[in-house]
Amino acid sequence: MKKGDLVIFEKKTVSQLLAEDTNGWQDWVGIIVEIQDEDFCKVAWHDGIIRQEFIEQLEVVSKIN
């Protein structure tokens, strides 16, 4: 995983953390804009907001060359 990769939330891990009635998170798509350390990165999500995320909770769907 590196800066520029297109990511989504890793479904198995995140579904265990959220309430069953939480909807919409499965459709979120973002681009990694910064790797902070081995555990955290910043993601620019499709809604235009950059958020800090746990790397282990993300899944790469398209890698940058």
N, CA and C of each residue as an Amber inpcrd file, in Angstrom:
protein
   195
   0.8480000  -1.1610000   0.0000000   0.0000000   0.0000000   0.0000000
   0.9040000   1.2370000   0.0000000   0.5680000   2.1850000  -0.9050000
   1.3870000   3.3940000  -0.9850000   0.5550000   4.5800000  -1.4420000
   1.1560000   5.7440000  -1.3520000   0.4990000   6.9820000  -1.7550000
   0.0150000   6.8620000  -3.1960000  -1.2330000   7.2540000  -3.4260000
  -1.8190000   7.2030000  -4.7610000  -2.6870000   5.9940000  -5.0210000
  -2.5980000   4.9620000  -4.1760000  -3.4240000   3.7760000  -4.3610000
  -4.8960000   4.0910000  -4.1080000  -5.7650000   3.4880000  -4.9050000
  -7.2130000   3.5920000  -4.7300000  -7.6420000   2.5280000  -3.7220000
  -8.3890000   2.9240000  -2.6870000  -8.7380000   1.9940000  -1.6130000
 -10.2300000   2.0230000  -1.2850000 -10.6620000   0.9330000  -0.6750000
 -11.9850000   0.8170000  -0.0640000 -11.7750000   0.2690000   1.3410000
 -12.8360000   0.2720000   2.1440000 -12.7220000  -0.3530000   3.4640000
 -12.6910000  -1.8600000   3.3130000 -11.8390000  -2.5270000   4.0850000
 -11.7580000  -3.9830000   4.1080000 -13.0120000  -4.4900000   4.7930000
 -13.8610000  -5.1350000   4.0370000 -15.2200000  -5.4520000   4.4810000
 -15.2980000  -6.3240000   5.7320000 -14.5070000  -7.3860000   5.8220000
 -14.5950000  -8.3030000   6.9600000 -14.2520000  -7.5940000   8.2680000
 -13.1500000  -6.8500000   8.2800000 -12.7070000  -6.1740000   9.5000000
 -13.6650000  -5.0680000   9.9070000 -14.0160000  -4.1980000   8.9680000
 -14.8340000  -3.0300000   9.2910000 -16.2590000  -3.4340000   9.6660000
 -16.8120000  -4.4480000   9.0470000 -18.1820000  -4.8630000   9.3750000
 -18.2940000  -5.3540000  10.8210000 -17.2070000  -5.8500000  11.3760000
 -17.2120000  -6.2910000  12.7740000 -17.1430000  -5.1130000  13.7390000
 -16.6750000  -3.9540000  13.2650000 -16.5190000  -2.7810000  14.1190000
 -17.7550000  -1.8890000  14.1520000 -18.5850000  -1.9480000  13.1200000
 -19.7330000  -1.0500000  13.0090000 -21.0260000  -1.7290000  13.4340000
 -21.9900000  -0.9230000  13.8270000 -23.3200000  -1.4500000  14.1470000
 -23.9460000  -2.0160000  12.8740000 -24.8120000  -3.0140000  13.0400000
 -25.4220000  -3.6740000  11.8880000 -26.2430000  -2.7290000  11.0230000
 -26.7890000  -1.6740000  11.5990000 -27.6380000  -0.7610000  10.8290000
 -26.8580000   0.3890000  10.1860000 -25.5260000   0.3430000  10.2370000
 -24.6960000   1.3680000   9.5900000 -24.6210000   1.0560000   8.1090000
 -25.0950000   1.9770000   7.2960000 -25.1590000   1.7500000   5.8530000
 -24.2330000   2.6810000   5.0930000 -23.8630000   2.2790000   3.8970000
 -23.1500000   3.1390000   2.9770000 -21.6430000   3.0310000   2.9890000
 -21.0480000   2.5710000   4.0740000 -19.5820000   2.5540000   4.1500000
 -18.9690000   1.6220000   3.1030000 -19.7110000   0.6150000   2.6580000
 -19.1870000  -0.3400000   1.6790000 -18.9400000   0.3140000   0.3250000
 -19.5780000   1.4460000   0.0620000 -19.4660000   2.1160000  -1.2280000
 -18.3890000   3.1990000  -1.2560000 -17.7400000   3.4570000  -0.1320000
 -16.7450000   4.5220000  -0.0690000 -15.4830000   4.1310000  -0.8350000
 -14.9760000   5.0710000  -1.6150000 -13.7520000   4.8870000  -2.3850000
 -12.8630000   6.0920000  -2.1090000 -11.5660000   5.8490000  -1.9370000
 -10.6500000   6.9500000  -1.6650000  -9.2720000   6.7000000  -2.2260000
  -8.4410000   7.7340000  -2.1390000  -7.0550000   7.6670000  -2.5950000
  -6.1490000   7.9850000  -1.4110000  -5.1420000   7.1540000  -1.2120000
  -4.1740000   7.4130000  -0.1420000  -3.3540000   8.6390000  -0.5310000
  -3.3770000   9.6510000   0.3280000  -2.6160000  10.8740000   0.0600000
  -1.3610000  10.9840000   0.9230000  -1.2950000  10.1800000   1.9900000
  -0.1120000  10.2150000   2.8610000  -0.0480000   8.9380000   3.6870000
   1.1200000   8.3250000   3.7310000   1.3840000   7.2260000   4.6550000
   2.0580000   7.8610000   5.8620000   1.4330000   7.7630000   7.0320000
   1.9740000   8.4180000   8.2200000   2.9780000   7.5380000   8.9560000
   2.6440000   6.2810000   9.1280000   3.5450000   5.3130000   9.7490000
   3.0360000   3.9290000   9.3810000   3.4930000   2.9050000  10.0700000
   3.0940000   1.5390000   9.6920000   1.6300000   1.2320000   9.9900000
   0.9710000   2.0620000  10.7970000  -0.4210000   1.8030000  11.1690000
  -1.4380000   2.7510000  10.5460000  -1.0340000   3.9760000  10.2400000
  -1.9910000   5.0000000   9.8170000  -1.6270000   5.6290000   8.4780000
  -2.6820000   6.0470000   7.7720000  -2.5060000   6.8230000   6.5540000
  -3.6410000   7.8390000   6.4730000  -3.5000000   8.7860000   5.5560000
  -4.5740000   9.7380000   5.3040000  -5.1630000   9.4100000   3.9430000
  -6.4970000   9.3770000   3.8920000  -7.2130000   9.0210000   2.6750000
  -8.1330000  10.1720000   2.2850000  -8.0690000  10.5560000   1.0160000
  -9.0190000  11.5210000   0.4620000 -10.1980000  10.7080000  -0.0660000
 -11.3060000  10.7620000   0.6530000 -12.4840000   9.9780000   0.2980000
 -13.3050000  10.6780000  -0.7780000 -14.2000000   9.9470000  -1.3930000
 -15.0070000  10.4600000  -2.5000000 -15.8790000  11.6550000  -2.1150000
 -16.0960000  11.8690000  -0.8210000 -16.8990000  13.0160000  -0.3830000
 -16.0580000  14.2880000  -0.2580000 -14.7460000  14.1810000  -0.5880000
 -13.8730000  15.3410000  -0.5790000 -13.1590000  15.6040000   0.7330000
 -13.4180000  14.7910000   1.7470000 -12.8030000  14.9930000   3.0600000
 -11.6390000  14.0190000   3.2320000 -10.5170000  14.5430000   3.7380000
  -9.3490000  13.7040000   4.0240000  -9.4440000  13.2500000   5.4770000
  -9.3670000  11.9350000   5.6790000  -9.4720000  11.3700000   7.0240000
  -8.3010000  10.4320000   7.2950000  -7.9100000  10.3710000   8.5770000
  -6.8950000   9.4160000   9.0020000  -7.5670000   8.0570000   9.1570000
  -6.9270000   7.0250000   8.6180000  -7.4830000   5.6650000   8.6840000
  -6.4060000   4.6810000   9.1250000  -6.8610000   3.5730000   9.7330000
  -5.9630000   2.4550000  10.0280000  -5.6780000   1.7290000   8.7150000
  -4.4270000   1.5180000   8.3990000  -4.0550000   0.8270000   7.1670000
  -4.6700000  -0.5650000   7.1140000  -4.7190000  -1.2640000   8.2580000
  -5.2460000  -2.6370000   8.2650000  -6.7330000  -2.6980000   7.9340000
  -7.4360000  -1.5780000   7.9760000  -8.8630000  -1.5550000   7.6760000
  -9.1590000  -1.1870000   6.2260000  -8.1050000  -1.0740000   5.4100000
  -8.2660000  -0.6960000   4.0150000  -7.8590000  -1.8240000   3.0880000
  -8.4390000  -1.8110000   1.8950000  -8.1140000  -2.7870000   0.8640000
  -7.8170000  -2.0210000  -0.4160000  -6.6930000  -2.3190000  -1.0430000
  -6.3150000  -1.6570000  -2.2860000  -7.1160000  -2.2830000  -3.4280000
  -7.7760000  -1.4200000  -4.2290000  -8.5040000  -1.9170000  -5.3970000
  -7.7920000  -1.5720000  -6.7000000  -6.8860000  -0.6040000  -6.6540000
  -6.1000000  -0.2430000  -7.8180000  -4.8010000   0.4060000  -7.3450000
  -3.6760000  -0.1740000  -7.7700000  -2.3750000   0.3490000  -7.3670000
  -1.8650000   1.3420000  -8.3970000  -1.1780000   2.3690000  -7.8970000
  -0.5260000   3.3190000  -8.7740000   0.7700000   2.7030000  -9.2770000
   1.1380000   3.0090000 -10.4700000   2.3750000   2.4400000 -11.0590000
   3.6060000   3.0260000 -10.4390000
